[in-house]
PDB file of C-alpha atoms and ligand atoms in Angstrom:
ATOM      1  CA  MET A  14       0.000   0.000   0.000  1.00  0.00           C
ATOM      2  CA  ASP A  15       1.423   3.362  -1.013  1.00  0.00           C
ATOM      3  CA  LEU A  16       0.875   5.719   1.940  1.00  0.00           C
ATOM      4  CA  LYS A  17       3.185   8.546   0.859  1.00  0.00           C
ATOM      5  CA  PHE A  18       0.874  11.347   2.024  1.00  0.00           C
ATOM      6  CA  SER A  19      -0.065   9.694   5.314  1.00  0.00           C
ATOM      7  CA  ILE A  20       3.565   8.998   6.206  1.00  0.00           C
ATOM      8  CA  VAL A  21       4.292  12.716   6.420  1.00  0.00           C
ATOM      9  CA  ALA A  22       1.259  13.209   8.663  1.00  0.00           C
ATOM     10  CA  ALA A  23       2.407  10.651  11.275  1.00  0.00           C
ATOM     11  CA  SER A  24       5.506  10.380  13.462  1.00  0.00           C
ATOM     12  CA  LYS A  25       5.563   6.667  12.614  1.00  0.00           C
ATOM     13  CA  LEU A  26       3.225   4.743  10.314  1.00  0.00           C
ATOM     14  CA  VAL A  27       2.855   0.996  10.022  1.00  0.00           C
ATOM     15  CA  TYR A  28       0.437  -0.690   7.615  1.00  0.00           C
ATOM     16  CA  PHE A  29      -0.734  -4.312   7.760  1.00  0.00           C
ATOM     17  CA  GLU A  30      -2.670  -6.065   4.985  1.00  0.00           C
ATOM     18  CA  LYS A  31      -4.305  -8.078   7.744  1.00  0.00           C
ATOM     19  CA  ILE A  32      -4.204  -7.841  11.521  1.00  0.00           C
ATOM     20  CA  GLY A  33      -6.365  -8.825  14.504  1.00  0.00           C
ATOM     21  CA  SER A  34      -7.004  -5.312  15.759  1.00  0.00           C
ATOM     22  CA  THR A  35      -4.962  -2.161  15.121  1.00  0.00           C
ATOM     23  CA  ASN A  36      -5.922  -0.900  18.592  1.00  0.00           C
ATOM     24  CA  SER A  37      -4.783  -4.072  20.346  1.00  0.00           C
ATOM     25  CA  PHE A  38      -1.540  -4.206  18.353  1.00  0.00           C
ATOM     26  CA  LEU A  39      -0.687  -0.586  19.111  1.00  0.00           C
ATOM     27  CA  ILE A  40      -1.517  -0.890  22.825  1.00  0.00           C
ATOM     28  CA  GLU A  41       0.701  -3.951  23.126  1.00  0.00           C
ATOM     29  CA  SER A  42       3.567  -2.503  21.080  1.00  0.00           C
ATOM     30  CA  ALA A  43       3.543   0.906  22.771  1.00  0.00           C
ATOM     31  CA  ALA A  44       3.613  -0.728  26.209  1.00  0.00           C
ATOM     32  CA  LYS A  45       6.343  -3.233  25.323  1.00  0.00           C
ATOM     33  CA  ASN A  46       8.773  -0.926  23.571  1.00  0.00           C
ATOM     34  CA  PRO A  47       8.074   2.780  24.251  1.00  0.00           C
ATOM     35  CA  PRO A  48      11.095   4.253  22.392  1.00  0.00           C
ATOM     36  CA  GLU A  49       9.996   2.498  19.182  1.00  0.00           C
ATOM     37  CA  TRP A  50       6.512   3.996  19.380  1.00  0.00           C
ATOM     38  CA  PRO A  51       6.558   7.782  19.779  1.00  0.00           C
ATOM     39  CA  ASP A  52       3.557   9.978  20.361  1.00  0.00           C
ATOM     40  CA  GLY A  53       1.506  10.213  17.166  1.00  0.00           C
ATOM     41  CA  SER A  54       2.422   6.737  15.892  1.00  0.00           C
ATOM     42  CA  VAL A  55      -0.226   5.272  13.601  1.00  0.00           C
ATOM     43  CA  VAL A  56      -1.039   1.633  12.913  1.00  0.00           C
ATOM     44  CA  CYS A  57      -3.439   0.950  10.065  1.00  0.00           C
ATOM     45  CA  ALA A  58      -4.736  -2.095   8.244  1.00  0.00           C
ATOM     46  CA  GLY A  59      -6.630  -3.244   5.176  1.00  0.00           C
ATOM     47  CA  GLU A  60      -8.403  -5.983   7.105  1.00  0.00           C
ATOM     48  CA  GLN A  61      -9.030  -6.737  10.777  1.00  0.00           C
ATOM     49  CA  THR A  62      -9.946 -10.221  11.951  1.00  0.00           C
ATOM     50  CA  ALA A  63     -10.692  -9.261  15.566  1.00  0.00           C
ATOM     51  CA  GLY A  64     -11.660  -5.596  15.340  1.00  0.00           C
ATOM     52  CA  ARG A  65     -13.034  -4.107  18.530  1.00  0.00           C
ATOM     53  CA  GLY A  66     -16.018  -1.783  18.832  1.00  0.00           C
ATOM     54  CA  ARG A  67     -17.499   0.260  21.650  1.00  0.00           C
ATOM     55  CA  ASN A  68     -19.052  -1.465  24.654  1.00  0.00           C
ATOM     56  CA  ASP A  69     -17.182  -4.715  24.037  1.00  0.00           C
ATOM     57  CA  ARG A  70     -18.808  -5.247  20.661  1.00  0.00           C
ATOM     58  CA  ALA A  71     -16.971  -6.735  17.708  1.00  0.00           C
ATOM     59  CA  TRP A  72     -16.195  -4.466  14.749  1.00  0.00           C
ATOM     60  CA  GLU A  73     -16.196  -6.028  11.286  1.00  0.00           C
ATOM     61  CA  SER A  74     -13.546  -4.830   8.834  1.00  0.00           C
ATOM     62  CA  PRO A  75     -13.342  -7.319   5.937  1.00  0.00           C
ATOM     63  CA  ALA A  76     -10.540  -6.924   3.394  1.00  0.00           C
ATOM     64  CA  GLY A  77     -10.717  -3.693   1.430  1.00  0.00           C
ATOM     65  CA  SER A  78     -14.027  -2.564   2.920  1.00  0.00           C
ATOM     66  CA  SER A  79     -12.740  -0.062   5.403  1.00  0.00           C
ATOM     67  CA  LEU A  80      -9.965   2.102   6.672  1.00  0.00           C
ATOM     68  CA  SER A  81      -8.926   0.820  10.094  1.00  0.00           C
ATOM     69  CA  SER A  82      -6.455   2.975  11.905  1.00  0.00           C
ATOM     70  CA  SER A  83      -5.207   3.665  15.434  1.00  0.00           C
ATOM     71  CA  VAL A  84      -3.299   6.659  16.766  1.00  0.00           C
ATOM     72  CA  LEU A  85      -1.064   6.687  19.833  1.00  0.00           C
ATOM     73  CA  ILE A  86      -1.358   9.578  22.280  1.00  0.00           C
ATOM     74  CA  ARG A  87       1.363   9.632  24.897  1.00  0.00           C
ATOM     75  CA  GLU A  88       0.642  11.748  27.974  1.00  0.00           C
ATOM     76  CA  PRO A  89      -2.870  12.853  27.035  1.00  0.00           C
ATOM     77  CA  ILE A  90      -4.004  16.153  28.499  1.00  0.00           C
ATOM     78  CA  GLY A  91      -7.328  16.280  30.304  1.00  0.00           C
ATOM     79  CA  ALA A  92      -9.980  13.608  30.031  1.00  0.00           C
ATOM     80  CA  ALA A  93      -9.140  10.766  27.648  1.00  0.00           C
ATOM     81  CA  HIS A  94     -12.502  10.848  25.873  1.00  0.00           C
ATOM     82  CA  TRP A  95     -11.655  14.211  24.292  1.00  0.00           C
ATOM     83  CA  TYR A  96      -9.158  12.573  21.959  1.00  0.00           C
ATOM     84  CA  GLY A  97     -11.834  10.294  20.494  1.00  0.00           C
ATOM     85  CA  ILE A  98     -14.075  13.294  20.020  1.00  0.00           C
ATOM     86  CA  LEU A  99     -11.214  15.202  18.330  1.00  0.00           C
ATOM     87  CA  LEU A 100     -10.535  12.349  15.895  1.00  0.00           C
ATOM     88  CA  ALA A 101     -14.239  12.149  15.054  1.00  0.00           C
ATOM     89  CA  MET A 102     -14.319  15.936  14.582  1.00  0.00           C
ATOM     90  CA  ALA A 103     -11.305  15.614  12.269  1.00  0.00           C
ATOM     91  CA  LEU A 104     -13.199  13.168  10.066  1.00  0.00           C
ATOM     92  CA  VAL A 105     -16.226  15.467   9.975  1.00  0.00           C
ATOM     93  CA  ARG A 106     -13.968  18.340   8.876  1.00  0.00           C
ATOM     94  CA  SER A 107     -12.316  16.170   6.238  1.00  0.00           C
ATOM     95  CA  MET A 108     -15.622  14.937   4.825  1.00  0.00           C
ATOM     96  CA  ARG A 109     -17.125  18.418   4.809  1.00  0.00           C
ATOM     97  CA  ASN A 110     -14.053  19.642   2.921  1.00  0.00           C
ATOM     98  CA  GLN A 111     -14.871  16.962   0.356  1.00  0.00           C
ATOM     99  CA  GLY A 112     -18.441  18.237   0.060  1.00  0.00           C
ATOM    100  CA  VAL A 113     -20.366  15.778   2.245  1.00  0.00           C
ATOM    101  CA  ASN A 114     -22.407  17.080   5.150  1.00  0.00           C
ATOM    102  CA  ALA A 115     -21.200  14.726   7.864  1.00  0.00           C
ATOM    103  CA  GLY A 116     -21.963  15.289  11.543  1.00  0.00           C
ATOM    104  CA  LEU A 117     -21.482  13.683  14.944  1.00  0.00           C
ATOM    105  CA  LYS A 118     -23.878  11.442  16.767  1.00  0.00           C
ATOM    106  CA  TRP A 119     -22.874  11.639  20.417  1.00  0.00           C
ATOM    107  CA  PRO A 120     -20.351  10.737  21.558  1.00  0.00           C
ATOM    108  CA  ASN A 121     -18.244  10.051  18.469  1.00  0.00           C
ATOM    109  CA  ASP A 122     -20.075   8.256  15.643  1.00  0.00           C
ATOM    110  CA  VAL A 123     -19.648  10.045  12.317  1.00  0.00           C
ATOM    111  CA  MET A 124     -22.945  10.082  10.442  1.00  0.00           C
ATOM    112  CA  VAL A 125     -24.379  11.249   7.159  1.00  0.00           C
ATOM    113  CA  GLU A 126     -28.171  11.586   7.161  1.00  0.00           C
ATOM    114  CA  GLU A 127     -28.612   9.233  10.107  1.00  0.00           C
ATOM    115  CA  ARG A 128     -26.349   6.599   8.602  1.00  0.00           C
ATOM    116  CA  LYS A 129     -23.053   5.705  10.255  1.00  0.00           C
ATOM    117  CA  VAL A 130     -19.911   6.017   8.155  1.00  0.00           C
ATOM    118  CA  SER A 131     -17.381   5.692  10.951  1.00  0.00           C
ATOM    119  CA  GLY A 132     -16.979   4.619  14.567  1.00  0.00           C
ATOM    120  CA  LEU A 133     -14.251   5.298  17.100  1.00  0.00           C
ATOM    121  CA  LEU A 134     -12.873   3.462  20.070  1.00  0.00           C
ATOM    122  CA  GLY A 135     -10.526   5.049  22.591  1.00  0.00           C
ATOM    123  CA  GLN A 136      -8.627   2.744  24.947  1.00  0.00           C
ATOM    124  CA  SER A 137      -6.500   3.877  27.883  1.00  0.00           C
ATOM    125  CA  ALA A 138      -3.372   2.062  28.978  1.00  0.00           C
ATOM    126  CA  GLU A 139      -0.600   2.791  31.487  1.00  0.00           C
ATOM    127  CA  GLY A 140       0.385   6.387  30.683  1.00  0.00           C
ATOM    128  CA  PHE A 141      -0.924   6.486  27.133  1.00  0.00           C
ATOM    129  CA  LEU A 142      -4.016   6.314  25.031  1.00  0.00           C
ATOM    130  CA  VAL A 143      -4.894   4.648  21.724  1.00  0.00           C
ATOM    131  CA  ILE A 144      -7.710   6.006  19.563  1.00  0.00           C
ATOM    132  CA  GLY A 145      -8.962   3.734  16.808  1.00  0.00           C
ATOM    133  CA  ILE A 146     -11.156   4.670  13.908  1.00  0.00           C
ATOM    134  CA  GLY A 147     -12.996   2.489  11.429  1.00  0.00           C
ATOM    135  CA  LEU A 148     -14.191   4.274   8.296  1.00  0.00           C
ATOM    136  CA  ASN A 149     -16.388   2.503   5.747  1.00  0.00           C
ATOM    137  CA  LEU A 150     -14.821   2.774   2.303  1.00  0.00           C
ATOM    138  CA  GLU A 151     -17.172   0.286   0.628  1.00  0.00           C
ATOM    139  CA  PRO A 152     -20.735  -0.736   1.585  1.00  0.00           C
ATOM    140  CA  VAL A 153     -20.950  -2.932   4.690  1.00  0.00           C
ATOM    141  CA  GLU A 154     -23.807  -5.218   5.630  1.00  0.00           C
ATOM    142  CA  ILE A 155     -24.788  -3.346   8.747  1.00  0.00           C
ATOM    143  CA  ALA A 156     -28.145  -1.610   9.147  1.00  0.00           C
ATOM    144  CA  ASP A 157     -28.121   2.175   8.897  1.00  0.00           C
ATOM    145  CA  SER A 158     -24.552   2.381   7.664  1.00  0.00           C
ATOM    146  CA  VAL A 159     -23.104   4.159   4.662  1.00  0.00           C
ATOM    147  CA  SER A 160     -19.726   4.164   2.929  1.00  0.00           C
ATOM    148  CA  LEU A 161     -17.544   6.686   1.153  1.00  0.00           C
ATOM    149  CA  SER A 162     -18.203   4.955  -2.171  1.00  0.00           C
ATOM    150  CA  GLU A 163     -21.982   5.351  -1.715  1.00  0.00           C
ATOM    151  CA  LEU A 164     -21.401   9.013  -0.877  1.00  0.00           C
ATOM    152  CA  GLY A 165     -19.382   9.514  -4.048  1.00  0.00           C
ATOM    153  CA  LEU A 166     -16.124  10.221  -2.187  1.00  0.00           C
ATOM    154  CA  SER A 167     -12.682   8.863  -2.928  1.00  0.00           C
ATOM    155  CA  GLN A 168     -12.009   5.461  -1.386  1.00  0.00           C
ATOM    156  CA  ASP A 169      -8.270   5.983  -1.731  1.00  0.00           C
ATOM    157  CA  TYR A 170      -6.769   4.876   1.580  1.00  0.00           C
ATOM    158  CA  ASP A 171      -3.840   7.273   1.575  1.00  0.00           C
ATOM    159  CA  PHE A 172      -5.939  10.252   0.501  1.00  0.00           C
ATOM    160  CA  GLN A 173      -8.481   9.728   3.275  1.00  0.00           C
ATOM    161  CA  LEU A 174      -6.005   8.815   6.012  1.00  0.00           C
ATOM    162  CA  SER A 175      -3.660  11.730   5.319  1.00  0.00           C
ATOM    163  CA  ARG A 176      -6.518  14.234   5.391  1.00  0.00           C
ATOM    164  CA  LEU A 177      -7.884  12.730   8.586  1.00  0.00           C
ATOM    165  CA  LEU A 178      -4.513  12.853  10.341  1.00  0.00           C
ATOM    166  CA  THR A 179      -3.809  16.402   9.212  1.00  0.00           C
ATOM    167  CA  GLU A 180      -7.142  17.668  10.582  1.00  0.00           C
ATOM    168  CA  PHE A 181      -6.602  15.681  13.784  1.00  0.00           C
ATOM    169  CA  HIS A 182      -3.197  17.273  14.429  1.00  0.00           C
ATOM    170  CA  GLN A 183      -4.722  20.737  14.039  1.00  0.00           C
ATOM    171  CA  LEU A 184      -7.590  19.989  16.398  1.00  0.00           C
ATOM    172  CA  ARG A 185      -5.307  18.281  18.896  1.00  0.00           C
ATOM    173  CA  ALA A 186      -2.924  21.250  18.946  1.00  0.00           C
ATOM    174  CA  ALA A 187      -5.811  23.677  19.459  1.00  0.00           C
ATOM    175  CA  TYR A 188      -7.219  21.568  22.292  1.00  0.00           C
ATOM    176  CA  GLU A 189      -3.873  20.989  24.013  1.00  0.00           C
ATOM    177  CA  ASN A 190      -2.794  24.633  23.722  1.00  0.00           C
ATOM    178  CA  ALA A 191      -6.045  26.386  24.543  1.00  0.00           C
ATOM    179  CA  GLY A 192      -8.247  23.754  26.179  1.00  0.00           C
ATOM    180  CA  VAL A 193     -11.740  22.538  25.499  1.00  0.00           C
ATOM    181  CA  ALA A 194     -12.962  26.066  24.742  1.00  0.00           C
ATOM    182  CA  ALA A 195     -11.006  25.930  21.481  1.00  0.00           C
ATOM    183  CA  VAL A 196     -13.134  23.086  20.103  1.00  0.00           C
ATOM    184  CA  LEU A 197     -16.441  23.277  21.953  1.00  0.00           C
ATOM    185  CA  ASP A 198     -18.268  25.610  19.561  1.00  0.00           C
ATOM    186  CA  GLU A 199     -17.348  23.453  16.598  1.00  0.00           C
ATOM    187  CA  LEU A 200     -18.328  20.283  18.456  1.00  0.00           C
ATOM    188  CA  ARG A 201     -21.741  21.743  19.258  1.00  0.00           C
ATOM    189  CA  SER A 202     -22.238  23.026  15.724  1.00  0.00           C
ATOM    190  CA  ILE A 203     -21.557  19.650  14.084  1.00  0.00           C
ATOM    191  CA  SER A 204     -23.525  17.661  16.659  1.00  0.00           C
ATOM    192  CA  LEU A 205     -26.515  15.838  15.228  1.00  0.00           C
ATOM    193  CA  THR A 206     -27.663  14.952  18.743  1.00  0.00           C
ATOM    194  CA  LEU A 207     -28.008  18.459  20.165  1.00  0.00           C
ATOM    195  CA  GLY A 208     -31.622  19.589  19.903  1.00  0.00           C
ATOM    196  CA  ARG A 209     -32.943  16.066  19.375  1.00  0.00           C
ATOM    197  CA  ARG A 210     -35.071  13.747  21.467  1.00  0.00           C
ATOM    198  CA  VAL A 211     -32.990  10.731  22.407  1.00  0.00           C
ATOM    199  CA  ARG A 212     -33.196   7.429  24.195  1.00  0.00           C
ATOM    200  CA  VAL A 213     -30.054   6.771  26.229  1.00  0.00           C
ATOM    201  CA  HIS A 214     -28.939   3.366  27.407  1.00  0.00           C
ATOM    202  CA  THR A 215     -26.630   3.868  30.371  1.00  0.00           C
ATOM    203  CA  GLU A 216     -25.274   1.483  32.978  1.00  0.00           C
ATOM    204  CA  ASP A 217     -28.058   2.714  35.285  1.00  0.00           C
ATOM    205  CA  GLY A 218     -30.893   2.112  32.852  1.00  0.00           C
ATOM    206  CA  VAL A 219     -32.734   3.725  29.972  1.00  0.00           C
ATOM    207  CA  LEU A 220     -33.904   7.310  29.838  1.00  0.00           C
ATOM    208  CA  GLU A 221     -35.492   9.536  27.227  1.00  0.00           C
ATOM    209  CA  GLY A 222     -35.528  13.260  26.739  1.00  0.00           C
ATOM    210  CA  PHE A 223     -34.645  16.334  24.734  1.00  0.00           C
ATOM    211  CA  VAL A 224     -30.921  17.098  24.435  1.00  0.00           C
ATOM    212  CA  SER A 225     -30.565  20.712  25.507  1.00  0.00           C
ATOM    213  CA  GLY A 226     -26.777  20.906  25.602  1.00  0.00           C
ATOM    214  CA  ILE A 227     -23.297  19.436  25.421  1.00  0.00           C
ATOM    215  CA  ASP A 228     -21.354  20.675  28.423  1.00  0.00           C
ATOM    216  CA  ASP A 229     -17.685  21.608  28.713  1.00  0.00           C
ATOM    217  CA  GLN A 230     -16.846  18.028  29.643  1.00  0.00           C
ATOM    218  CA  GLY A 231     -18.453  16.770  26.445  1.00  0.00           C
ATOM    219  CA  ARG A 232     -21.386  15.299  28.370  1.00  0.00           C
ATOM    220  CA  LEU A 233     -24.926  15.210  27.104  1.00  0.00           C
ATOM    221  CA  VAL A 234     -27.275  17.536  28.971  1.00  0.00           C
ATOM    222  CA  ILE A 235     -30.862  16.339  28.838  1.00  0.00           C
ATOM    223  CA  GLU A 236     -33.939  18.463  29.639  1.00  0.00           C
ATOM    224  CA  GLU A 237     -31.870  21.478  30.818  1.00  0.00           C
ATOM    225  CA  GLY A 238     -29.853  19.418  33.299  1.00  0.00           C
ATOM    226  CA  LYS A 239     -32.472  16.947  34.548  1.00  0.00           C
ATOM    227  CA  HIS A 240     -29.987  14.304  33.403  1.00  0.00           C
ATOM    228  CA  VAL A 241     -26.326  14.636  32.486  1.00  0.00           C
ATOM    229  CA  VAL A 242     -24.888  11.649  30.658  1.00  0.00           C
ATOM    230  CA  SER A 243     -21.179  10.942  30.303  1.00  0.00           C
ATOM    231  CA  ALA A 244     -21.303   7.481  28.709  1.00  0.00           C
ATOM    232  CA  GLY A 245     -23.810   5.282  26.984  1.00  0.00           C
ATOM    233  CA  ASP A 246     -25.406   4.334  23.702  1.00  0.00           C
ATOM    234  CA  ILE A 247     -28.005   6.695  22.338  1.00  0.00           C
ATOM    235  CA  VAL A 248     -30.813   6.438  19.805  1.00  0.00           C
ATOM    236  CA  HIS A 249     -32.023   9.538  17.989  1.00  0.00           C
ATOM    237  CA  LEU A 250     -35.824   9.544  18.279  1.00  0.00           C
ATOM    238  CA  ARG A 251     -38.174  10.900  15.666  1.00  0.00           C
ATOM    239  CA  GLY A 252     -41.357  12.813  16.543  1.00  0.00           C
ATOM    240  CA  VAL A 253     -43.491   9.828  17.481  1.00  0.00           C
ATOM    241  CA  ASP A 254     -40.860   7.405  18.864  1.00  0.00           C
TER     242      ASP A 254
HETATM  243  C1  LIG B 243     -17.704   1.574  17.343  1.00  0.00           C
HETATM  244  O1  LIG B 243     -18.167   0.621  17.978  1.00  0.00           O
HETATM  245  O2  LIG B 243     -18.418   2.361  16.717  1.00  0.00           O
HETATM  246  C2  LIG B 243     -16.215   1.816  17.341  1.00  0.00           C
HETATM  247  C3  LIG B 243     -15.510   1.050  16.289  1.00  0.00           C
HETATM  248  C4  LIG B 243     -14.021   1.286  16.275  1.00  0.00           C
HETATM  249  C5  LIG B 243     -13.321   0.439  15.241  1.00  0.00           C
HETATM  250  C6  LIG B 243     -11.876   0.792  15.043  1.00  0.00           C
HETATM  251  S1  LIG B 243     -11.212   0.066  13.580  1.00  0.00           S
HETATM  252  C7  LIG B 243      -9.598   0.485  14.061  1.00  0.00           C
HETATM  253  C8  LIG B 243      -9.501   0.274  15.550  1.00  0.00           C
HETATM  254  N1  LIG B 243      -9.126  -1.085  15.868  1.00  0.00           N
HETATM  255  C9  LIG B 243     -10.105  -1.745  16.509  1.00  0.00           C
HETATM  256  O3  LIG B 243     -10.039  -2.928  16.872  1.00  0.00           O
HETATM  257  N2  LIG B 243     -11.163  -0.946  16.667  1.00  0.00           N
HETATM  258  C10 LIG B 243     -10.919   0.387  16.162  1.00  0.00           C
END
């Protein structure tokens, strides 16, 4: 795989035709041999056989169907979940620059017209963080999903990965230099969840309500503060749901 543009956007870049999980590989490698894996290292793959999704779900990435990539963050600043949000925001920026009106379903699913094009999984380890992203290049057999090819965008791996990484570095620098305030307005403006009625599945149960805000910790504020949710799966409800 020719990744000439992506290589310049990463401190280290390793590509595998096939791997279990880019997240698991990077976590293991970064822990075992820190000097070999500097901050900003990227592991990517054409196929994952044991891809991991949020909430202990499996994540399918058959050969050639998706871009699977993980980024290493050494010494993250602030709460770890911000880095997943920043990578998702980077993809939204990149897709919007290519003319597609992508947005974010809380906390970090990238969607186009209620269909998911990408999911992210952040995993913390001893002193570092790995953020993985799966981006559908070709159609996948998952309900309510969409791919770059269906959206008429380039499925070129290097093109998409290099743009994603470049946007991510900009957002990360803004966040690390100036704090959450530097990205909060943009996060709120691209949120597809803000202003919607949602059903939230949390560890404590299921609740429903109108999303009135995203606070400065990235949490979902429901019914003007009646509930504040920091983790969970959400469903966007339509008028009569
Ligand atoms: C989700 O459930 O929406 C998150 C999916 C995250 C998948 C990516 S693909 C690259 C990286 N490696 C993994 O095993 N998972 C993440």
